[in-house]
Structure formats: C-alpha cells, structure tokens
mmCIF file of C-alpha atoms and ligand atoms in Angstrom:
data_model
loop_
_atom_site.group_PDB
_atom_site.id
_atom_site.type_symbol
_atom_site.label_atom_id
_atom_site.label_comp_id
_atom_site.label_asym_id
_atom_site.label_seq_id
_atom_site.Cartn_x
_atom_site.Cartn_y
_atom_site.Cartn_z
ATOM 1 C CA MET A 1 -6.515 -21.582 -6.973
ATOM 2 C CA ALA A 2 -4.936 -24.997 -6.410
ATOM 3 C CA LYS A 3 -1.709 -24.958 -4.384
ATOM 4 C CA ALA A 4 0.262 -26.631 -7.171
ATOM 5 C CA ARG A 5 -0.730 -23.861 -9.602
ATOM 6 C CA LEU A 6 0.046 -21.150 -7.085
ATOM 7 C CA ASP A 7 3.468 -22.696 -6.453
ATOM 8 C CA ARG A 8 4.217 -22.509 -10.158
ATOM 9 C CA ILE A 9 3.813 -18.709 -10.140
ATOM 10 C CA CYS A 10 7.362 -17.351 -10.450
ATOM 11 C CA ASN A 11 7.032 -13.608 -9.915
ATOM 12 C CA ILE A 12 4.712 -10.681 -9.137
ATOM 13 C CA GLN A 13 3.928 -10.158 -12.820
ATOM 14 C CA GLU A 14 2.564 -13.717 -13.046
ATOM 15 C CA LEU A 15 0.591 -13.139 -9.848
ATOM 16 C CA ARG A 16 -0.915 -10.088 -11.548
ATOM 17 C CA GLN A 17 -2.002 -12.269 -14.479
ATOM 18 C CA ALA A 18 -3.573 -14.747 -12.038
ATOM 19 C CA ALA A 19 -5.463 -11.862 -10.379
ATOM 20 C CA LYS A 20 -6.710 -10.780 -13.783
ATOM 21 C CA ARG A 21 -8.070 -14.269 -14.438
ATOM 22 C CA ALA A 22 -9.776 -14.384 -11.035
ATOM 23 C CA LEU A 23 -11.434 -10.959 -10.848
ATOM 24 C CA PRO A 24 -14.234 -9.354 -12.832
ATOM 25 C CA LEU A 25 -12.508 -6.764 -15.046
ATOM 26 C CA PRO A 26 -13.881 -3.663 -13.232
ATOM 27 C CA LEU A 27 -12.350 -4.912 -9.979
ATOM 28 C CA PHE A 28 -9.054 -5.876 -11.577
ATOM 29 C CA ASP A 29 -8.856 -2.439 -13.176
ATOM 30 C CA PHE A 30 -9.650 -0.803 -9.848
ATOM 31 C CA ILE A 31 -6.548 -2.433 -8.317
ATOM 32 C CA ASP A 32 -4.310 -2.284 -11.353
ATOM 33 C CA GLY A 33 -5.158 1.128 -12.731
ATOM 34 C CA GLY A 34 -3.974 4.656 -12.067
ATOM 35 C CA ALA A 35 -5.035 8.212 -12.774
ATOM 36 C CA GLU A 36 -5.620 9.619 -16.283
ATOM 37 C CA ASP A 37 -2.978 8.391 -18.758
ATOM 38 C CA GLU A 38 -1.315 6.254 -16.073
ATOM 39 C CA ARG A 39 2.072 7.827 -16.822
ATOM 40 C CA THR A 40 3.031 8.029 -13.152
ATOM 41 C CA LEU A 41 1.865 4.481 -12.577
ATOM 42 C CA ALA A 42 4.099 3.261 -15.423
ATOM 43 C CA ARG A 43 7.004 5.487 -14.346
ATOM 44 C CA ASN A 44 6.913 4.127 -10.816
ATOM 45 C CA VAL A 45 7.961 0.733 -12.161
ATOM 46 C CA ALA A 46 10.099 1.929 -15.087
ATOM 47 C CA ALA A 47 12.164 4.268 -12.872
ATOM 48 C CA PHE A 48 13.971 1.286 -11.373
ATOM 49 C CA ASP A 49 15.465 0.536 -14.794
ATOM 50 C CA ARG A 50 17.295 3.860 -14.760
ATOM 51 C CA TYR A 51 19.461 2.504 -11.992
ATOM 52 C CA ALA A 52 21.800 -0.446 -12.385
ATOM 53 C CA LEU A 53 23.449 -2.418 -9.623
ATOM 54 C CA LEU A 54 27.230 -2.589 -9.167
ATOM 55 C CA PRO A 55 27.906 -5.739 -7.155
ATOM 56 C CA ASN A 56 30.781 -6.306 -4.776
ATOM 57 C CA THR A 57 32.309 -9.640 -5.722
ATOM 58 C CA LEU A 58 34.293 -12.183 -3.693
ATOM 59 C CA VAL A 59 32.379 -11.454 -0.522
ATOM 60 C CA ASP A 60 31.448 -14.428 1.663
ATOM 61 C CA VAL A 61 27.676 -14.416 1.196
ATOM 62 C CA SER A 62 26.975 -17.830 2.696
ATOM 63 C CA ALA A 63 24.787 -16.155 5.357
ATOM 64 C CA ILE A 64 22.405 -13.378 4.322
ATOM 65 C CA ASP A 65 20.602 -11.326 6.943
ATOM 66 C CA THR A 66 17.601 -9.429 5.553
ATOM 67 C CA ARG A 67 16.447 -8.056 8.923
ATOM 68 C CA THR A 68 16.136 -4.372 9.624
ATOM 69 C CA THR A 69 14.184 -1.955 11.788
ATOM 70 C CA ILE A 70 11.788 0.790 10.872
ATOM 71 C CA LEU A 71 10.770 3.380 13.461
ATOM 72 C CA GLY A 72 12.463 1.100 15.955
ATOM 73 C CA GLU A 73 10.329 -1.888 14.976
ATOM 74 C CA PRO A 74 12.318 -4.984 13.994
ATOM 75 C CA ILE A 75 11.143 -6.586 10.744
ATOM 76 C CA ALA A 76 12.405 -9.738 9.034
ATOM 77 C CA TRP A 77 12.999 -8.035 5.679
ATOM 78 C CA PRO A 78 12.816 -4.455 4.417
ATOM 79 C CA VAL A 79 9.291 -4.496 2.991
ATOM 80 C CA VAL A 80 6.075 -3.458 4.725
ATOM 81 C CA LEU A 81 2.513 -3.772 3.504
ATOM 82 C CA ALA A 82 0.905 -0.511 2.355
ATOM 83 C CA PRO A 83 -2.637 0.474 3.362
ATOM 84 C CA THR A 84 -5.288 -0.419 0.798
ATOM 85 C CA GLY A 85 -9.007 0.156 1.239
ATOM 86 C CA MET A 86 -11.978 -2.225 0.987
ATOM 87 C CA THR A 87 -9.940 -5.335 0.294
ATOM 88 C CA ARG A 88 -12.820 -7.723 1.018
ATOM 89 C CA MET A 89 -14.155 -6.689 -2.396
ATOM 90 C CA PHE A 90 -11.266 -8.563 -4.009
ATOM 91 C CA HIS A 91 -11.475 -11.696 -1.873
ATOM 92 C CA PRO A 92 -13.587 -12.505 1.195
ATOM 93 C CA GLY A 93 -10.347 -12.983 3.173
ATOM 94 C CA GLY A 94 -9.645 -9.244 2.724
ATOM 95 C CA GLU A 95 -7.704 -7.427 5.437
ATOM 96 C CA ARG A 96 -7.807 -10.500 7.697
ATOM 97 C CA ALA A 97 -5.901 -12.563 5.144
ATOM 98 C CA VAL A 98 -3.394 -9.787 4.459
ATOM 99 C CA ALA A 99 -2.746 -9.081 8.157
ATOM 100 C CA ARG A 100 -2.149 -12.781 8.818
ATOM 101 C CA ALA A 101 0.184 -13.121 5.850
ATOM 102 C CA ALA A 102 2.172 -10.046 6.970
ATOM 103 C CA ALA A 103 2.560 -11.445 10.489
ATOM 104 C CA LYS A 104 3.728 -14.819 9.120
ATOM 105 C CA ALA A 105 6.222 -13.041 6.877
ATOM 106 C CA GLY A 106 7.612 -11.111 9.860
ATOM 107 C CA THR A 107 6.640 -7.669 8.695
ATOM 108 C CA ILE A 108 4.300 -4.764 9.350
ATOM 109 C CA TYR A 109 0.730 -4.513 8.095
ATOM 110 C CA SER A 110 -0.711 -1.028 7.563
ATOM 111 C CA LEU A 111 -4.466 -0.891 7.940
ATOM 112 C CA SER A 112 -6.336 1.689 5.864
ATOM 113 C CA THR A 113 -8.941 4.069 7.256
ATOM 114 C CA MET A 114 -11.068 2.719 4.405
ATOM 115 C CA SER A 115 -10.679 -0.900 5.479
ATOM 116 C CA SER A 116 -13.494 -3.399 5.316
ATOM 117 C CA VAL A 117 -12.472 -4.933 8.656
ATOM 118 C CA SER A 118 -12.359 -2.723 11.738
ATOM 119 C CA ILE A 119 -9.355 -1.285 13.567
ATOM 120 C CA GLU A 120 -10.304 -3.363 16.610
ATOM 121 C CA GLU A 121 -10.728 -6.658 14.805
ATOM 122 C CA VAL A 122 -7.447 -6.398 12.891
ATOM 123 C CA SER A 123 -5.680 -5.411 16.094
ATOM 124 C CA GLY A 124 -6.633 -8.679 17.754
ATOM 125 C CA LEU A 125 -6.015 -10.920 14.751
ATOM 126 C CA THR A 126 -2.259 -11.383 14.938
ATOM 127 C CA PRO A 127 0.563 -10.544 17.290
ATOM 128 C CA GLY A 128 2.387 -8.923 14.340
ATOM 129 C CA PRO A 129 3.228 -5.196 14.353
ATOM 130 C CA LYS A 130 0.664 -2.893 12.726
ATOM 131 C CA TRP A 131 0.400 0.683 11.577
ATOM 132 C CA PHE A 132 -2.772 2.630 10.998
ATOM 133 C CA GLN A 133 -3.187 4.891 7.984
ATOM 134 C CA VAL A 134 -5.283 7.940 8.660
ATOM 135 C CA TYR A 135 -6.721 10.814 6.662
ATOM 136 C CA CYS A 136 -7.279 14.146 8.365
ATOM 137 C CA PHE A 137 -11.041 14.312 7.803
ATOM 138 C CA LYS A 138 -13.266 17.387 7.916
ATOM 139 C CA ASP A 139 -14.787 15.865 11.021
ATOM 140 C CA ARG A 140 -11.816 16.333 13.354
ATOM 141 C CA GLU A 141 -13.673 14.467 16.098
ATOM 142 C CA LEU A 142 -13.813 11.407 13.864
ATOM 143 C CA THR A 143 -10.109 11.829 13.034
ATOM 144 C CA ARG A 144 -9.346 12.041 16.738
ATOM 145 C CA GLU A 145 -11.491 8.986 17.346
ATOM 146 C CA PHE A 146 -9.458 7.015 14.780
ATOM 147 C CA LEU A 147 -6.266 7.954 16.614
ATOM 148 C CA GLN A 148 -7.700 6.862 19.950
ATOM 149 C CA ARG A 149 -8.918 3.573 18.515
ATOM 150 C CA ALA A 150 -5.549 2.937 16.876
ATOM 151 C CA LYS A 151 -3.786 3.676 20.161
ATOM 152 C CA ALA A 152 -6.138 1.410 22.098
ATOM 153 C CA GLY A 153 -5.601 -1.298 19.474
ATOM 154 C CA GLY A 154 -1.833 -1.228 19.931
ATOM 155 C CA TYR A 155 -1.015 0.136 16.460
ATOM 156 C CA LYS A 156 2.641 1.107 16.633
ATOM 157 C CA ALA A 157 2.541 4.153 14.364
ATOM 158 C CA ILE A 158 0.235 6.129 12.132
ATOM 159 C CA CYS A 159 0.804 7.136 8.567
ATOM 160 C CA VAL A 160 -1.058 10.223 7.469
ATOM 161 C CA THR A 161 -1.851 10.165 3.767
ATOM 162 C CA VAL A 162 -1.626 13.659 2.289
ATOM 163 C CA ASP A 163 -2.032 13.086 -1.458
ATOM 164 C CA VAL A 164 -5.821 12.671 -1.593
ATOM 165 C CA GLN A 165 -6.792 16.344 -1.493
ATOM 166 C CA VAL A 166 -9.595 15.595 -3.962
ATOM 167 C CA ALA A 167 -10.824 12.472 -5.718
ATOM 168 C CA ALA A 168 -8.592 11.405 -8.606
ATOM 169 C CA ASN A 169 -9.611 10.995 -12.211
ATOM 170 C CA ARG A 170 -9.316 7.233 -12.698
ATOM 171 C CA GLU A 171 -10.580 6.706 -16.180
ATOM 172 C CA ARG A 172 -10.447 2.919 -16.104
ATOM 173 C CA ASP A 173 -12.980 3.018 -13.276
ATOM 174 C CA ARG A 174 -15.164 5.484 -15.146
ATOM 175 C CA ARG A 175 -15.065 3.350 -18.266
ATOM 176 C CA SER A 176 -15.790 0.105 -16.444
ATOM 177 C CA GLY A 177 -18.470 1.704 -14.283
ATOM 178 C CA MET A 178 -16.614 0.646 -11.143
ATOM 179 C CA THR A 179 -18.287 2.053 -8.055
ATOM 180 C CA ILE A 180 -18.293 1.285 -4.371
ATOM 181 C CA PRO A 181 -20.705 -0.335 -3.755
ATOM 182 C CA ILE A 182 -20.629 -2.365 -6.937
ATOM 183 C CA LYS A 183 -23.514 -1.456 -9.237
ATOM 184 C CA LEU A 184 -24.081 -3.666 -12.233
ATOM 185 C CA SER A 185 -24.715 -2.125 -15.608
ATOM 186 C CA LEU A 186 -25.565 -3.998 -18.792
ATOM 187 C CA GLY A 187 -21.900 -3.858 -19.837
ATOM 188 C CA SER A 188 -20.316 -4.726 -16.506
ATOM 189 C CA ALA A 189 -22.821 -7.510 -15.720
ATOM 190 C CA PHE A 190 -21.150 -9.564 -18.430
ATOM 191 C CA GLN A 191 -17.711 -9.048 -16.833
ATOM 192 C CA PHE A 192 -19.087 -10.319 -13.538
ATOM 193 C CA ALA A 193 -20.957 -13.215 -15.132
ATOM 194 C CA ILE A 194 -17.757 -14.618 -16.633
ATOM 195 C CA ARG A 195 -16.127 -14.750 -13.192
ATOM 196 C CA PRO A 196 -18.570 -17.134 -11.457
ATOM 197 C CA PHE A 197 -16.103 -18.181 -8.723
ATOM 198 C CA TRP A 198 -15.586 -14.582 -7.638
ATOM 199 C CA CYS A 199 -19.380 -14.003 -7.762
ATOM 200 C CA LEU A 200 -20.066 -17.095 -5.695
ATOM 201 C CA ALA A 201 -17.482 -16.108 -3.074
ATOM 202 C CA TYR A 202 -18.680 -12.485 -2.995
ATOM 203 C CA PHE A 203 -22.391 -13.125 -2.810
ATOM 204 C CA THR A 204 -22.120 -15.940 -0.263
ATOM 205 C CA SER A 205 -19.921 -14.060 2.204
ATOM 206 C CA GLU A 206 -20.542 -11.100 4.449
ATOM 207 C CA ARG A 207 -20.775 -7.954 2.265
ATOM 208 C CA PRO A 208 -17.778 -5.546 2.530
ATOM 209 C CA ILE A 209 -18.413 -2.378 4.510
ATOM 210 C CA LEU A 210 -16.327 0.634 5.485
ATOM 211 C CA ALA A 211 -15.872 -0.941 8.873
ATOM 212 C CA ASN A 212 -14.290 2.002 10.692
ATOM 213 C CA VAL A 213 -17.063 4.466 10.005
ATOM 214 C CA VAL A 214 -20.313 2.493 9.891
ATOM 215 C CA HIS A 215 -21.165 3.728 13.377
ATOM 216 C CA LYS A 216 -21.325 7.321 12.074
ATOM 217 C CA ILE A 217 -24.326 6.508 9.946
ATOM 218 C CA ALA A 218 -27.800 6.348 11.403
ATOM 219 C CA GLU A 219 -28.786 2.849 12.404
ATOM 220 C CA GLY A 220 -30.886 1.138 9.801
ATOM 221 C CA SER A 221 -29.052 2.779 6.916
ATOM 222 C CA VAL A 222 -25.649 1.133 7.110
ATOM 223 C CA ASP A 223 -25.629 0.163 3.483
ATOM 224 C CA ILE A 224 -22.319 0.947 1.926
ATOM 225 C CA SER A 225 -23.601 3.605 -0.462
ATOM 226 C CA THR A 226 -24.654 5.769 2.495
ATOM 227 C CA VAL A 227 -21.313 5.156 4.174
ATOM 228 C CA SER A 228 -19.349 5.844 0.970
ATOM 229 C CA ALA A 229 -21.206 9.115 0.416
ATOM 230 C CA TYR A 230 -20.474 10.079 4.005
ATOM 231 C CA ILE A 231 -16.771 9.308 3.677
ATOM 232 C CA ASN A 232 -16.450 11.136 0.348
ATOM 233 C CA ARG A 233 -17.778 14.248 2.038
ATOM 234 C CA GLN A 234 -15.107 13.869 4.712
ATOM 235 C CA PHE A 235 -12.065 14.453 2.471
ATOM 236 C CA ASP A 236 -10.833 17.930 3.308
ATOM 237 C CA PRO A 237 -9.089 19.847 0.516
ATOM 238 C CA SER A 238 -8.227 22.658 2.918
ATOM 239 C CA ILE A 239 -5.743 20.595 4.999
ATOM 240 C CA THR A 240 -2.404 22.339 5.616
ATOM 241 C CA TRP A 241 0.723 21.773 7.686
ATOM 242 C CA SER A 242 -0.905 23.231 10.777
ATOM 243 C CA ASP A 243 -3.510 20.451 10.644
ATOM 244 C CA LEU A 244 -0.658 17.963 10.489
ATOM 245 C CA GLU A 245 0.842 19.566 13.576
ATOM 246 C CA TRP A 246 -2.516 19.211 15.321
ATOM 247 C CA LEU A 247 -2.695 15.556 14.299
ATOM 248 C CA ALA A 248 0.863 14.845 15.449
ATOM 249 C CA GLY A 249 0.043 16.412 18.819
ATOM 250 C CA GLU A 250 -3.168 14.373 19.181
ATOM 251 C CA TRP A 251 -1.365 11.130 18.368
ATOM 252 C CA GLY A 252 1.799 11.775 20.345
ATOM 253 C CA GLY A 253 3.590 8.716 18.957
ATOM 254 C CA PRO A 254 5.561 7.616 15.904
ATOM 255 C CA LEU A 255 4.132 9.342 12.824
ATOM 256 C CA MET A 256 4.820 9.081 9.104
ATOM 257 C CA ILE A 257 3.590 11.268 6.279
ATOM 258 C CA LYS A 258 2.637 9.313 3.182
ATOM 259 C CA GLY A 259 2.609 11.007 -0.183
ATOM 260 C CA ILE A 260 5.694 13.244 -0.142
ATOM 261 C CA LEU A 261 7.714 13.786 -3.325
ATOM 262 C CA SER A 262 9.665 17.010 -2.795
ATOM 263 C CA PRO A 263 12.663 17.695 -0.515
ATOM 264 C CA GLU A 264 10.972 20.881 0.744
ATOM 265 C CA ASP A 265 7.917 18.938 1.908
ATOM 266 C CA ALA A 266 10.169 16.331 3.512
ATOM 267 C CA LYS A 267 11.877 19.091 5.517
ATOM 268 C CA ARG A 268 8.504 20.463 6.599
ATOM 269 C CA ALA A 269 7.438 16.962 7.594
ATOM 270 C CA LYS A 270 10.339 16.921 10.014
ATOM 271 C CA SER A 271 9.434 20.345 11.360
ATOM 272 C CA VAL A 272 5.858 19.250 12.224
ATOM 273 C CA GLY A 273 7.161 16.270 14.156
ATOM 274 C CA ALA A 274 7.089 13.402 11.645
ATOM 275 C CA HIS A 275 9.519 10.547 12.290
ATOM 276 C CA ALA A 276 9.433 9.124 8.788
ATOM 277 C CA VAL A 277 8.391 10.074 5.297
ATOM 278 C CA ILE A 278 6.802 7.715 2.824
ATOM 279 C CA VAL A 279 8.040 8.836 -0.576
ATOM 280 C CA SER A 280 4.956 8.076 -2.608
ATOM 281 C CA ASN A 281 2.527 9.195 -5.289
ATOM 282 C CA HIS A 282 -0.229 6.832 -4.112
ATOM 283 C CA GLY A 283 0.851 4.193 -6.614
ATOM 284 C CA GLY A 284 0.131 6.556 -9.521
ATOM 285 C CA ARG A 285 -3.524 6.733 -8.499
ATOM 286 C CA GLN A 286 -3.768 10.456 -7.757
ATOM 287 C CA LEU A 287 -1.749 13.089 -9.681
ATOM 288 C CA ASP A 288 -0.839 11.693 -13.073
ATOM 289 C CA GLY A 289 2.375 13.280 -14.258
ATOM 290 C CA ALA A 290 3.826 13.299 -10.735
ATOM 291 C CA ALA A 291 7.394 12.056 -10.410
ATOM 292 C CA ALA A 292 8.023 8.378 -9.871
ATOM 293 C CA ALA A 293 8.609 7.666 -6.207
ATOM 294 C CA MET A 294 12.035 6.224 -7.055
ATOM 295 C CA ASP A 295 12.996 9.398 -8.963
ATOM 296 C CA ALA A 296 12.005 11.562 -6.000
ATOM 297 C CA LEU A 297 13.908 9.470 -3.456
ATOM 298 C CA PRO A 298 17.565 10.543 -3.958
ATOM 299 C CA ARG A 299 16.907 14.272 -3.486
ATOM 300 C CA ILE A 300 14.741 13.626 -0.435
ATOM 301 C CA ALA A 301 17.477 11.380 0.973
ATOM 302 C CA ASP A 302 20.002 14.168 0.452
ATOM 303 C CA ALA A 303 17.709 16.695 2.139
ATOM 304 C CA VAL A 304 16.507 14.762 5.205
ATOM 305 C CA GLY A 305 18.016 11.269 5.045
ATOM 306 C CA GLY A 306 20.063 11.816 8.192
ATOM 307 C CA ASP A 307 17.057 13.035 10.215
ATOM 308 C CA LEU A 308 14.055 11.039 9.039
ATOM 309 C CA GLU A 309 13.557 7.433 8.047
ATOM 310 C CA LEU A 310 12.472 7.103 4.433
ATOM 311 C CA ILE A 311 10.140 4.521 2.958
ATOM 312 C CA LEU A 312 9.931 4.128 -0.791
ATOM 313 C CA ASP A 313 6.367 3.332 -1.882
ATOM 314 C CA GLY A 314 5.286 2.563 -5.441
ATOM 315 C CA GLY A 315 6.358 0.327 -8.273
ATOM 316 C CA ILE A 316 8.125 -2.417 -6.331
ATOM 317 C CA ARG A 317 7.714 -5.609 -8.342
ATOM 318 C CA ARG A 318 11.114 -7.254 -7.857
ATOM 319 C CA GLY A 319 13.615 -7.848 -5.088
ATOM 320 C CA THR A 320 16.178 -5.807 -7.009
ATOM 321 C CA HIS A 321 13.801 -2.823 -6.882
ATOM 322 C CA VAL A 322 13.981 -2.958 -3.101
ATOM 323 C CA LEU A 323 17.786 -3.180 -3.163
ATOM 324 C CA LYS A 324 18.029 -0.134 -5.455
ATOM 325 C CA ALA A 325 15.720 1.873 -3.178
ATOM 326 C CA LEU A 326 17.758 0.915 -0.125
ATOM 327 C CA ALA A 327 20.961 1.909 -1.918
ATOM 328 C CA LEU A 328 19.466 5.334 -2.621
ATOM 329 C CA GLY A 329 18.547 5.981 0.990
ATOM 330 C CA ALA A 330 15.284 4.187 1.811
ATOM 331 C CA LYS A 331 15.154 2.289 5.099
ATOM 332 C CA ALA A 332 12.379 0.054 3.759
ATOM 333 C CA CYS A 333 9.858 -0.196 0.919
ATOM 334 C CA MET A 334 6.086 -0.463 0.855
ATOM 335 C CA ILE A 335 4.033 -2.602 -1.492
ATOM 336 C CA GLY A 336 0.363 -2.299 -2.404
ATOM 337 C CA ARG A 337 -0.596 -4.026 -5.633
ATOM 338 C CA PRO A 338 1.866 -6.927 -5.287
ATOM 339 C CA TYR A 339 -0.010 -8.307 -2.288
ATOM 340 C CA LEU A 340 -3.455 -7.341 -3.654
ATOM 341 C CA TYR A 341 -2.748 -9.394 -6.785
ATOM 342 C CA GLY A 342 -1.952 -12.339 -4.525
ATOM 343 C CA LEU A 343 -5.089 -11.779 -2.450
ATOM 344 C CA ALA A 344 -7.308 -11.599 -5.526
ATOM 345 C CA ALA A 345 -5.727 -14.686 -7.073
ATOM 346 C CA ALA A 346 -5.819 -16.995 -4.069
ATOM 347 C CA GLY A 347 -6.711 -15.268 -0.786
ATOM 348 C CA GLU A 348 -4.250 -15.614 2.089
ATOM 349 C CA ALA A 349 -2.217 -18.274 0.259
ATOM 350 C CA GLY A 350 -1.838 -15.857 -2.646
ATOM 351 C CA VAL A 351 -0.570 -13.090 -0.363
ATOM 352 C CA ASP A 352 1.826 -15.607 1.212
ATOM 353 C CA ARG A 353 3.058 -16.507 -2.258
ATOM 354 C CA GLY A 354 3.669 -12.889 -3.277
ATOM 355 C CA LEU A 355 5.546 -12.123 -0.060
ATOM 356 C CA THR A 356 7.624 -15.312 -0.303
ATOM 357 C CA LEU A 357 8.571 -14.550 -3.897
ATOM 358 C CA LEU A 358 9.719 -11.023 -3.038
ATOM 359 C CA LYS A 359 11.568 -12.079 0.112
ATOM 360 C CA ASP A 360 13.357 -14.906 -1.726
ATOM 361 C CA GLU A 361 14.347 -12.503 -4.507
ATOM 362 C CA ILE A 362 15.723 -10.023 -1.971
ATOM 363 C CA THR A 363 17.744 -12.720 -0.190
ATOM 364 C CA ARG A 364 19.168 -14.141 -3.415
ATOM 365 C CA ASP A 365 19.840 -10.702 -4.897
ATOM 366 C CA MET A 366 21.638 -9.519 -1.775
ATOM 367 C CA ALA A 367 23.997 -12.484 -2.142
ATOM 368 C CA LEU A 368 24.550 -11.669 -5.811
ATOM 369 C CA LEU A 369 25.107 -8.016 -4.919
ATOM 370 C CA GLY A 370 27.665 -8.923 -2.277
ATOM 371 C CA ALA A 371 25.644 -7.413 0.587
ATOM 372 C CA ARG A 372 25.472 -9.709 3.625
ATOM 373 C CA ASN A 373 23.048 -7.482 5.498
ATOM 374 C CA VAL A 374 20.931 -4.463 4.632
ATOM 375 C CA GLY A 375 23.488 -2.115 6.199
ATOM 376 C CA GLU A 376 25.931 -3.153 3.506
ATOM 377 C CA ILE A 377 23.662 -1.907 0.703
ATOM 378 C CA ARG A 378 25.245 1.423 -0.135
ATOM 379 C CA ARG A 379 24.830 4.214 -2.642
ATOM 380 C CA GLU A 380 28.005 3.154 -4.497
ATOM 381 C CA MET A 381 26.220 -0.059 -5.408
ATOM 382 C CA VAL A 382 23.968 1.718 -7.926
ATOM 383 C CA THR A 383 24.776 3.738 -10.976
ATOM 384 C CA THR A 384 22.409 5.605 -13.246
ATOM 385 C CA VAL A 385 22.036 4.314 -16.774
ATOM 386 C CA PRO A 386 20.603 6.187 -19.780
HETATM 387 C C1 LIG B 401 -6.709 -0.812 -4.556
HETATM 388 C C2 LIG B 401 -5.847 0.167 -3.812
HETATM 389 C C3 LIG B 401 -6.369 0.818 -2.703
HETATM 390 C C4 LIG B 401 -5.586 1.748 -1.993
HETATM 391 N N1 LIG B 401 -6.109 2.331 -0.872
HETATM 392 C C5 LIG B 401 -5.332 3.200 -0.149
HETATM 393 C C6 LIG B 401 -5.812 3.769 1.063
HETATM 394 O O1 LIG B 401 -6.919 3.481 1.514
HETATM 395 N N2 LIG B 401 -4.992 4.629 1.718
HETATM 396 C C7 LIG B 401 -3.726 4.946 1.269
HETATM 397 O O2 LIG B 401 -3.023 5.736 1.891
HETATM 398 N N3 LIG B 401 -3.247 4.398 0.126
HETATM 399 C C8 LIG B 401 -4.005 3.533 -0.577
HETATM 400 N N4 LIG B 401 -3.506 2.952 -1.718
HETATM 401 C C9 LIG B 401 -2.123 3.256 -2.133
HETATM 402 C C10 LIG B 401 -1.145 2.283 -1.500
HETATM 403 O O3 LIG B 401 -1.065 2.480 -0.105
HETATM 404 C C11 LIG B 401 0.270 2.428 -2.071
HETATM 405 O O4 LIG B 401 0.647 3.774 -1.954
HETATM 406 C C12 LIG B 401 0.394 1.993 -3.518
HETATM 407 O O5 LIG B 401 -0.356 0.836 -3.770
HETATM 408 C C13 LIG B 401 1.866 1.737 -3.816
HETATM 409 O O6 LIG B 401 2.075 1.396 -5.148
HETATM 410 P P1 LIG B 401 2.204 -0.122 -5.657
HETATM 411 O O7 LIG B 401 0.801 -0.620 -5.747
HETATM 412 O O8 LIG B 401 2.879 0.013 -6.973
HETATM 413 O O9 LIG B 401 3.019 -0.911 -4.647
HETATM 414 C C14 LIG B 401 -4.263 2.024 -2.433
HETATM 415 C C15 LIG B 401 -3.744 1.345 -3.532
HETATM 416 C C16 LIG B 401 -4.508 0.423 -4.219
HETATM 417 C C17 LIG B 401 -3.890 -0.301 -5.384
#
C-alpha cells in the first residue's frame, strides 16, 4: 500500500478494512474471526462501552508521559504485542516486521510458539525487549527445550497460554476451508485469485513454516502439513496446575499465565509462582460465551491486583480502551488483531501505522482525561453505564 494511503488511515477499524482488501477472504477470516457465534469476540470490544470516563479538568496536561514498566521492564507506552502464530502467512514480513515495529515503538514483542520465524532469529533481530509464549506440550522435553532456547535468546519473560486445552470450533475457518498449510478448493481458489498481490508476494517468498519445531520432524519431510499434524498432537488437554508449577520451576524467571478470567484462577496463578496474569479469552477464539476480558478484569484486580501485575488482553481498538483497562487495574494491555491488520495491509509500515495510531490516541486521551502519567489513571476515572 502506498505511504500516502496508509497515512490517511485514521484508526484501527480502517486498518481492518485495509487488511480485508489486501487478504484472500479465508486468511482475513482466520485473523478476524472467533469461535462459534463470535459472542465473546464481539463482547471483548463492546465491554469497553459499559465503562465511561470521568475526566479531571483544569490539570496542566502540557506534558504527557505514557511510559510505564511491566515485570520491571520499562516500556514507552502501556501496550505490548500479543503472540500470534504463523504471521508470515499474512505478509512475507511476518514476525520480523512485527518485532521491528515493536522495537521502534518502544514496547515488548511476544513471540508465539507457533511462529513462522524461529526463537533464535527473532532474538537477534532487534535490541527491543521480547517475551516468549509457550504451551505446555505433551512432549515435556520439547517444552523444556523451548524454555532453554528462550533463555539463551535473551527473552525477558515467558507467557504460558492455558486456554487452548483443545482445538476451538472456528466456523469461519471451516466454512472458508482455511487450513494450515493453505489448501485450495474450488470455492477458495476464487478468493485467492482476486487477491493477486497477496498471491504474488506469498508464492515468490520463502514459504511459512512452524519455525520452532521443524527440527522435530524427520529430515526430508519438513513440509508444513507434517509439522502442523505433529504440533496438533502436542496440545495436552490433561494439563493442570502442577504442570504449571513444573514449568515455572524449569524456567526460573518472570512468568505470566495467559488466558485467566476468574479471580480463583488468578489466586492460583500466584500460588504456582506466576508474576503476572494476562486476563484473556484468546481474543474470543477459544470458548465462545466466555466473559469479555474487560468484564473479568475488575474482580481479578480486587482479588490479586496488589500481588500480581495484570495485563488486559482482547478487544483493544482505541486508546480510550487502554485507559479504561488501566483505570480498572491493568498495568498494561496486549493487542493481537490491531497489529495483524496493519501487517496484512502494508507489512512493517502497516504495523508501524497501527501502533502510532494507538499511541497517539493514548497520549491525546490522557491529556483529555487529565492524567499526566499512567500512575494518575485511577479507578475513580471510570464509571459504569447501562
Ligand atoms: C491470528 C491469531 C493468531 C493467534 N495466535 C496465538 C498464539 O499462537 N498463541 C497465543 O497465546 N495466542 C494467540 N492468539 C491470541 C492473541 O495472543 C491475543 O490473545 C488476542 O489476539 C487478543 O485479542 P485482540 O485480537 O482483540 O487484541 C492469536 C490471535 C490471532 C488473531
């Protein structure tokens, strides 16, 4: 996309539209969609409307400081990039582009276990702080190996995702025939054919792979379908808190649990040694009908807010969403789709655009809220509305 057109994009919603124009529909739906009726996906965004801001007026807001820290790591603004798998399918820049954009924007990039660029390569790409997202796989040796590689790569913390006990029912993907690797059917071939720029970029660049696990597959059969089948067999529905304890012990560093929605689970997270909780329903992609992350946040903040750092993940589309989450007890927010839309629309420049838009909104909205720094965003600054 030309720079002038990208610069005219005003908000994340418009970036989403640009992504829709750039991607074949099955791929757009894969990013954009959620589980079953997508109620949780919709609620994640709508929940922010149940809270209204109560600004402090006549505060000198000529200097706004958006900086904060999360798990001791200084970041330029209270948003970090969530882990998302296989991003080279959306744009050849993939994880490389996103990691670079995060470093430029002064924030943390979380690399997914399911990334299409390896732990080692992303580690060396930028001096920016990084987290590694890990699943506790059936193959505990492989899980341990991930932790060792993340440690060797200088990843500052791990986030253990606990809401993928089994594969979700994503009906958009079933309808569109979306699979990894991409398999064309008569119906979907048309959707790809009408996106020739994406096809050209995809078929002329190195094919995406599950870069962290290719070595587990016998040499000579590293095609992604073999790797995908292998990884699907690795999800372990029998994981419990004692496995988390094992994982925390193996890692021995800052650890977050991603996918917590209840105060009881947040308390248990603390008891197994977690330092932070990511209040999340996987962006509405797993259990449809689960509470919106923003609706779960206040009770979790009441239960463990003094002991654990909280990250609100899911539904952030505006700077004001971030301010509301901070007011209700989050230390920072995570975004997934907002940067993926940017990546799909225009590669690294698109991610830059999405991050700039959100950061500018946060800065402007803090001034309008009468908060000169993130510490001044307090619970009294939000009220619930019917
Ligand atoms: C295409 C896509 C892939 C994702 N892959 C992963 C993943 O590999 N691991 C993970 O923990 N979460 C994954 N997520 C969930 C995100 O980390 C995050 O929880 C979610 O996107 C937040 O909601 P939002 O998109 O509304 O910001 C993925 C999300 C999307 C949209």
